[in-house]
Amino acid sequence: LKILHRYTEKLFISFDMDFAGDTATKRGIDLALSQGFDIRVITLPEGKDPADLVVKSPEAWAKAVQEAKSILEFYFESTLKKFNRKDVRGKKEIAKIITSKARGAVLETMCGFNSYFNNSSQIDSVTVIDYCREMLERYKFPKRRRILYNLEKVNRGKKMNFFEDCCFDTIGCWGTNYLSRLKPVFAEFYRILDHGGNVLVLENTHEGYHELVKRYFNPNRCATQLKIVGFNVTITHLRQLKTKWCFGEYYLVEGIK
């Protein structure tokens, strides 16, 4: 991978859905992502083999390459097919809790196509960040500003310089289980948060897209990382919240700057 990275930052791969979930395949993809590769997945018609398609139908192969999806879009798309997105039991209650704790200029990160920030008189604006283009396109409030950005870039030393320092009053993050490290991301949140502002991390201890989860959510670990970068932290166990497909427990971890 290091040798390949000298020549290109893009990797195109092609496999069927079963092979995509293979442990060895996932390990290789994780390694490539950690080194900054932009991975694209070439999806083929069921039963088609890449080698055969190149020989028998080069035009179809060229079209498949042109329409290749990012690895994150591929994983999300394949995983979403397993769930009934109409089942929103508990989600409305979550949104009420989160919205009540937000004010002013709000940044919502790693939200997928859902939003836990309802429109409210105490919220002036909501800016949205996610690393999946398809999710941003499906986002619940299309008029809000949406930015395609992977927070793993922060873990590689990058800054979110498209924001001014101390420009948000509330930051929400709903996907810490997909991050390789929390401290650099929380430190960046601290930098762009106004004094007195809050960070809200709400997650389930056993929820997430299996192919992408780095580690399942632990509220105490999350709280410790927030404290290290300077936040005053509280943990709330939301025992009343349940969703049909999750068997873990919901926690809200809040950090005050």
mmCIF file of C-alpha atoms in Angstrom:
data_model
loop_
_atom_site.group_PDB
_atom_site.id
_atom_site.type_symbol
_atom_site.label_atom_id
_atom_site.label_comp_id
_atom_site.label_asym_id
_atom_site.label_seq_id
_atom_site.Cartn_x
_atom_site.Cartn_y
_atom_site.Cartn_z
ATOM 1 C CA LEU A 1 0.000 0.000 0.000
ATOM 2 C CA LYS A 2 2.833 2.395 0.802
ATOM 3 C CA ILE A 3 4.388 1.770 -2.609
ATOM 4 C CA LEU A 4 1.051 2.224 -4.381
ATOM 5 C CA HIS A 5 0.460 5.483 -2.509
ATOM 6 C CA ARG A 6 3.592 6.939 -4.116
ATOM 7 C CA TYR A 7 1.853 6.762 -7.483
ATOM 8 C CA THR A 8 -1.843 7.346 -6.740
ATOM 9 C CA GLU A 9 -4.341 8.231 -4.009
ATOM 10 C CA LYS A 10 -7.204 6.344 -5.685
ATOM 11 C CA LEU A 11 -7.868 2.611 -5.514
ATOM 12 C CA PHE A 12 -10.579 0.953 -7.600
ATOM 13 C CA ILE A 13 -11.738 -2.464 -6.428
ATOM 14 C CA SER A 14 -14.491 -4.834 -7.524
ATOM 15 C CA PHE A 15 -16.134 -7.583 -5.482
ATOM 16 C CA ASP A 16 -19.548 -9.075 -4.786
ATOM 17 C CA MET A 17 -21.535 -8.330 -1.621
ATOM 18 C CA ASP A 18 -20.495 -11.539 0.172
ATOM 19 C CA PHE A 19 -16.804 -10.915 -0.416
ATOM 20 C CA ALA A 20 -17.193 -7.309 0.792
ATOM 21 C CA GLY A 21 -18.051 -8.585 4.269
ATOM 22 C CA ASP A 22 -15.090 -10.943 4.433
ATOM 23 C CA THR A 23 -12.808 -10.209 7.414
ATOM 24 C CA ALA A 24 -9.607 -10.182 5.376
ATOM 25 C CA THR A 25 -11.161 -7.869 2.793
ATOM 26 C CA LYS A 26 -12.343 -5.452 5.483
ATOM 27 C CA ARG A 27 -8.882 -5.461 7.094
ATOM 28 C CA GLY A 28 -7.251 -4.546 3.796
ATOM 29 C CA ILE A 29 -9.774 -1.774 3.163
ATOM 30 C CA ASP A 30 -9.264 -0.366 6.683
ATOM 31 C CA LEU A 31 -5.498 -0.281 6.112
ATOM 32 C CA ALA A 32 -5.953 1.541 2.809
ATOM 33 C CA LEU A 33 -8.329 4.066 4.380
ATOM 34 C CA SER A 34 -5.922 4.694 7.263
ATOM 35 C CA GLN A 35 -3.231 5.638 4.731
ATOM 36 C CA GLY A 36 -5.468 8.166 3.033
ATOM 37 C CA PHE A 37 -6.567 6.280 -0.077
ATOM 38 C CA ASP A 38 -9.752 7.307 -1.863
ATOM 39 C CA ILE A 39 -11.286 3.847 -2.388
ATOM 40 C CA ARG A 40 -13.861 3.341 -5.135
ATOM 41 C CA VAL A 41 -15.960 0.208 -5.558
ATOM 42 C CA ILE A 42 -16.892 -1.018 -9.030
ATOM 43 C CA THR A 43 -20.250 -2.781 -8.757
ATOM 44 C CA LEU A 44 -21.152 -5.314 -11.423
ATOM 45 C CA PRO A 45 -24.392 -7.076 -12.392
ATOM 46 C CA GLU A 46 -25.059 -10.145 -10.267
ATOM 47 C CA GLY A 47 -23.057 -13.147 -11.406
ATOM 48 C CA LYS A 48 -20.652 -11.119 -13.540
ATOM 49 C CA ASP A 49 -16.894 -11.509 -13.164
ATOM 50 C CA PRO A 50 -14.607 -8.472 -13.741
ATOM 51 C CA ALA A 51 -12.176 -10.419 -15.962
ATOM 52 C CA ASP A 52 -14.973 -11.784 -18.137
ATOM 53 C CA LEU A 53 -16.652 -8.383 -18.424
ATOM 54 C CA VAL A 54 -13.417 -6.673 -19.528
ATOM 55 C CA VAL A 55 -12.975 -9.230 -22.330
ATOM 56 C CA LYS A 56 -16.586 -9.702 -23.451
ATOM 57 C CA SER A 57 -17.978 -6.198 -22.919
ATOM 58 C CA PRO A 58 -15.294 -3.504 -22.482
ATOM 59 C CA GLU A 59 -17.936 -0.769 -22.882
ATOM 60 C CA ALA A 60 -19.924 -2.140 -19.945
ATOM 61 C CA TRP A 61 -16.725 -2.362 -17.877
ATOM 62 C CA ALA A 62 -15.789 1.248 -18.698
ATOM 63 C CA LYS A 63 -19.303 2.364 -17.653
ATOM 64 C CA ALA A 64 -19.039 0.431 -14.364
ATOM 65 C CA VAL A 65 -15.680 2.082 -13.601
ATOM 66 C CA GLN A 66 -17.095 5.528 -14.366
ATOM 67 C CA GLU A 67 -20.015 4.916 -11.984
ATOM 68 C CA ALA A 68 -17.861 3.484 -9.172
ATOM 69 C CA LYS A 69 -19.033 4.396 -5.655
ATOM 70 C CA SER A 70 -16.888 5.444 -2.733
ATOM 71 C CA ILE A 71 -16.262 2.589 -0.286
ATOM 72 C CA LEU A 72 -18.379 4.355 2.336
ATOM 73 C CA GLU A 73 -21.299 4.792 -0.040
ATOM 74 C CA PHE A 74 -21.005 1.128 -0.993
ATOM 75 C CA TYR A 75 -21.092 -0.044 2.621
ATOM 76 C CA PHE A 76 -23.954 2.271 3.546
ATOM 77 C CA GLU A 77 -25.988 1.270 0.505
ATOM 78 C CA SER A 78 -25.520 -2.446 1.124
ATOM 79 C CA THR A 79 -26.275 -2.146 4.845
ATOM 80 C CA LEU A 80 -29.325 0.095 4.449
ATOM 81 C CA LYS A 81 -31.029 -2.641 2.455
ATOM 82 C CA LYS A 82 -31.103 -4.761 5.616
ATOM 83 C CA PHE A 83 -33.098 -2.220 7.638
ATOM 84 C CA ASN A 84 -36.568 -0.790 7.495
ATOM 85 C CA ARG A 85 -35.976 2.960 7.500
ATOM 86 C CA LYS A 86 -39.675 3.580 8.219
ATOM 87 C CA ASP A 87 -39.154 2.305 11.764
ATOM 88 C CA VAL A 88 -38.470 5.556 13.620
ATOM 89 C CA ARG A 89 -39.653 4.483 17.064
ATOM 90 C CA GLY A 90 -37.541 6.295 19.616
ATOM 91 C CA LYS A 91 -35.920 8.606 17.052
ATOM 92 C CA LYS A 92 -38.480 11.385 17.576
ATOM 93 C CA GLU A 93 -37.873 11.279 21.315
ATOM 94 C CA ILE A 94 -34.118 11.490 20.718
ATOM 95 C CA ALA A 95 -34.610 14.558 18.500
ATOM 96 C CA LYS A 96 -36.671 16.273 21.208
ATOM 97 C CA ILE A 97 -33.941 15.746 23.808
ATOM 98 C CA ILE A 98 -31.130 16.883 21.512
ATOM 99 C CA THR A 99 -32.993 19.910 20.160
ATOM 100 C CA SER A 100 -33.767 21.104 23.687
ATOM 101 C CA LYS A 101 -30.017 21.228 24.434
ATOM 102 C CA ALA A 102 -29.030 23.120 21.269
ATOM 103 C CA ARG A 103 -28.865 26.858 20.640
ATOM 104 C CA GLY A 104 -27.493 29.428 18.231
ATOM 105 C CA ALA A 105 -25.241 28.194 15.440
ATOM 106 C CA VAL A 106 -25.255 24.388 15.348
ATOM 107 C CA LEU A 107 -22.902 21.905 13.672
ATOM 108 C CA GLU A 108 -24.275 18.380 13.111
ATOM 109 C CA THR A 109 -21.611 15.797 12.267
ATOM 110 C CA MET A 110 -21.754 12.173 11.090
ATOM 111 C CA CYS A 111 -25.522 12.323 10.968
ATOM 112 C CA GLY A 112 -26.301 10.191 7.913
ATOM 113 C CA PHE A 113 -29.658 11.009 6.347
ATOM 114 C CA ASN A 114 -31.295 11.618 9.748
ATOM 115 C CA SER A 115 -31.154 14.731 11.893
ATOM 116 C CA TYR A 116 -31.522 15.005 15.640
ATOM 117 C CA PHE A 117 -31.836 18.800 15.459
ATOM 118 C CA ASN A 118 -35.417 19.822 14.733
ATOM 119 C CA ASN A 119 -36.234 23.338 13.587
ATOM 120 C CA SER A 120 -36.467 25.459 16.728
ATOM 121 C CA SER A 121 -36.675 29.121 17.729
ATOM 122 C CA GLN A 122 -33.538 28.691 19.864
ATOM 123 C CA ILE A 123 -31.508 27.410 16.888
ATOM 124 C CA ASP A 124 -30.304 30.046 14.408
ATOM 125 C CA SER A 125 -28.721 27.745 11.830
ATOM 126 C CA VAL A 126 -27.586 24.150 11.330
ATOM 127 C CA THR A 127 -24.546 23.161 9.273
ATOM 128 C CA VAL A 128 -24.229 19.486 8.409
ATOM 129 C CA ILE A 129 -21.096 17.352 7.904
ATOM 130 C CA ASP A 130 -20.991 13.758 6.737
ATOM 131 C CA TYR A 131 -18.500 11.614 4.814
ATOM 132 C CA CYS A 132 -21.075 9.939 2.562
ATOM 133 C CA ARG A 133 -22.397 11.896 -0.415
ATOM 134 C CA GLU A 134 -25.491 9.705 -0.695
ATOM 135 C CA MET A 135 -26.394 10.351 2.940
ATOM 136 C CA LEU A 136 -26.066 14.118 2.508
ATOM 137 C CA GLU A 137 -28.283 13.965 -0.563
ATOM 138 C CA ARG A 138 -30.950 12.161 1.496
ATOM 139 C CA TYR A 139 -30.559 14.409 4.552
ATOM 140 C CA LYS A 140 -33.860 15.233 6.235
ATOM 141 C CA PHE A 141 -33.543 19.042 5.886
ATOM 142 C CA PRO A 142 -32.257 19.737 2.338
ATOM 143 C CA LYS A 143 -32.152 23.534 2.779
ATOM 144 C CA ARG A 144 -29.475 23.328 5.468
ATOM 145 C CA ARG A 145 -25.843 23.827 4.478
ATOM 146 C CA ARG A 146 -24.291 20.401 3.845
ATOM 147 C CA ILE A 147 -20.552 19.670 3.628
ATOM 148 C CA LEU A 148 -18.958 16.455 2.394
ATOM 149 C CA TYR A 149 -16.079 15.847 4.812
ATOM 150 C CA ASN A 150 -14.501 12.878 6.566
ATOM 151 C CA LEU A 151 -13.559 13.559 10.204
ATOM 152 C CA GLU A 152 -10.803 10.959 9.856
ATOM 153 C CA LYS A 153 -8.876 13.766 8.130
ATOM 154 C CA VAL A 154 -8.704 15.455 11.540
ATOM 155 C CA ASN A 155 -7.158 12.259 12.920
ATOM 156 C CA ARG A 156 -4.502 12.607 10.220
ATOM 157 C CA GLY A 157 -3.599 16.121 11.382
ATOM 158 C CA LYS A 158 -5.932 18.250 9.251
ATOM 159 C CA LYS A 159 -7.962 21.199 10.537
ATOM 160 C CA MET A 160 -11.517 22.165 9.635
ATOM 161 C CA ASN A 161 -10.266 25.493 8.313
ATOM 162 C CA PHE A 162 -13.453 26.137 6.360
ATOM 163 C CA PHE A 163 -14.907 27.308 9.703
ATOM 164 C CA GLU A 164 -13.803 30.331 11.705
ATOM 165 C CA ASP A 165 -12.519 29.787 15.236
ATOM 166 C CA CYS A 166 -15.257 29.735 17.906
ATOM 167 C CA CYS A 167 -18.107 29.952 15.431
ATOM 168 C CA PHE A 168 -20.520 27.312 16.841
ATOM 169 C CA ASP A 169 -22.646 27.232 19.969
ATOM 170 C CA THR A 170 -23.567 23.539 19.769
ATOM 171 C CA ILE A 171 -21.896 20.595 18.034
ATOM 172 C CA GLY A 172 -23.583 17.208 17.702
ATOM 173 C CA CYS A 173 -21.761 14.010 16.787
ATOM 174 C CA TRP A 174 -23.635 10.749 16.222
ATOM 175 C CA GLY A 175 -20.890 8.476 14.867
ATOM 176 C CA THR A 176 -17.887 8.294 17.185
ATOM 177 C CA ASN A 177 -17.880 4.499 16.803
ATOM 178 C CA TYR A 178 -16.692 5.023 13.207
ATOM 179 C CA LEU A 179 -13.668 7.108 14.237
ATOM 180 C CA SER A 180 -10.235 5.574 14.754
ATOM 181 C CA ARG A 181 -9.474 8.140 17.497
ATOM 182 C CA LEU A 182 -11.625 10.559 19.496
ATOM 183 C CA LYS A 183 -9.161 12.971 21.111
ATOM 184 C CA PRO A 184 -8.059 14.859 17.936
ATOM 185 C CA VAL A 185 -11.659 15.231 16.774
ATOM 186 C CA PHE A 186 -12.860 16.449 20.167
ATOM 187 C CA ALA A 187 -9.925 18.878 20.306
ATOM 188 C CA GLU A 188 -10.997 20.292 16.953
ATOM 189 C CA PHE A 189 -14.572 20.603 18.215
ATOM 190 C CA TYR A 190 -13.215 22.504 21.228
ATOM 191 C CA ARG A 191 -11.320 24.875 18.911
ATOM 192 C CA ILE A 192 -14.356 25.809 16.771
ATOM 193 C CA LEU A 193 -16.826 25.967 19.684
ATOM 194 C CA ASP A 194 -17.667 29.269 21.345
ATOM 195 C CA HIS A 195 -16.993 29.676 25.076
ATOM 196 C CA GLY A 196 -19.914 28.202 27.003
ATOM 197 C CA GLY A 197 -20.961 26.104 24.023
ATOM 198 C CA ASN A 198 -21.683 22.393 24.230
ATOM 199 C CA VAL A 199 -20.811 19.180 22.412
ATOM 200 C CA LEU A 200 -23.502 16.490 22.333
ATOM 201 C CA VAL A 201 -22.603 12.858 21.669
ATOM 202 C CA LEU A 202 -25.591 10.521 21.591
ATOM 203 C CA GLU A 203 -25.135 6.888 20.631
ATOM 204 C CA ASN A 204 -26.220 3.341 21.310
ATOM 205 C CA THR A 205 -23.746 0.898 22.836
ATOM 206 C CA HIS A 206 -24.435 -1.667 20.121
ATOM 207 C CA GLU A 207 -25.534 0.290 17.069
ATOM 208 C CA GLY A 208 -23.757 0.975 13.799
ATOM 209 C CA TYR A 209 -22.945 -0.297 10.342
ATOM 210 C CA HIS A 210 -20.950 -3.411 11.189
ATOM 211 C CA GLU A 211 -18.579 -3.073 8.245
ATOM 212 C CA LEU A 212 -17.504 0.420 9.327
ATOM 213 C CA VAL A 213 -17.533 0.320 13.144
ATOM 214 C CA LYS A 214 -14.066 0.732 14.669
ATOM 215 C CA ARG A 215 -15.326 -0.005 18.182
ATOM 216 C CA TYR A 216 -18.770 0.115 19.753
ATOM 217 C CA PHE A 217 -19.710 3.148 21.804
ATOM 218 C CA ASN A 218 -18.578 3.350 25.414
ATOM 219 C CA PRO A 219 -19.937 6.449 27.218
ATOM 220 C CA ASN A 220 -17.197 6.448 29.854
ATOM 221 C CA ARG A 221 -14.444 6.293 27.251
ATOM 222 C CA CYS A 222 -16.121 9.109 25.308
ATOM 223 C CA ALA A 223 -16.408 11.226 28.475
ATOM 224 C CA THR A 224 -12.735 10.666 29.317
ATOM 225 C CA GLN A 225 -11.606 11.862 25.877
ATOM 226 C CA LEU A 226 -13.788 14.981 26.160
ATOM 227 C CA LYS A 227 -12.333 15.781 29.587
ATOM 228 C CA ILE A 228 -8.764 15.400 28.311
ATOM 229 C CA VAL A 229 -9.246 18.215 25.771
ATOM 230 C CA GLY A 230 -10.850 20.530 28.347
ATOM 231 C CA PHE A 231 -14.614 19.925 28.457
ATOM 232 C CA ASN A 232 -16.718 19.680 31.603
ATOM 233 C CA VAL A 233 -18.662 16.450 31.055
ATOM 234 C CA THR A 234 -21.922 14.814 32.133
ATOM 235 C CA ILE A 235 -23.278 11.380 31.143
ATOM 236 C CA THR A 236 -27.009 10.662 30.947
ATOM 237 C CA HIS A 237 -28.326 7.122 30.519
ATOM 238 C CA LEU A 238 -31.454 7.365 28.351
ATOM 239 C CA ARG A 239 -33.141 4.183 29.517
ATOM 240 C CA GLN A 240 -36.472 5.114 27.956
ATOM 241 C CA LEU A 241 -35.121 5.120 24.404
ATOM 242 C CA LYS A 242 -35.467 1.983 22.321
ATOM 243 C CA THR A 243 -35.383 1.234 18.602
ATOM 244 C CA LYS A 244 -36.571 -1.918 16.891
ATOM 245 C CA TRP A 245 -33.182 -2.966 15.530
ATOM 246 C CA CYS A 246 -30.894 -2.089 18.468
ATOM 247 C CA PHE A 247 -30.320 -4.142 21.600
ATOM 248 C CA GLY A 248 -27.884 -1.837 23.374
ATOM 249 C CA GLU A 249 -28.487 1.224 25.535
ATOM 250 C CA TYR A 250 -28.590 4.899 24.563
ATOM 251 C CA TYR A 251 -26.366 7.427 26.341
ATOM 252 C CA LEU A 252 -26.015 11.171 25.961
ATOM 253 C CA VAL A 253 -22.546 12.513 26.736
ATOM 254 C CA GLU A 254 -22.423 16.301 26.951
ATOM 255 C CA GLY A 255 -19.307 18.441 27.144
ATOM 256 C CA ILE A 256 -19.400 22.135 28.082
ATOM 257 C CA LYS A 257 -16.557 24.460 27.039
#
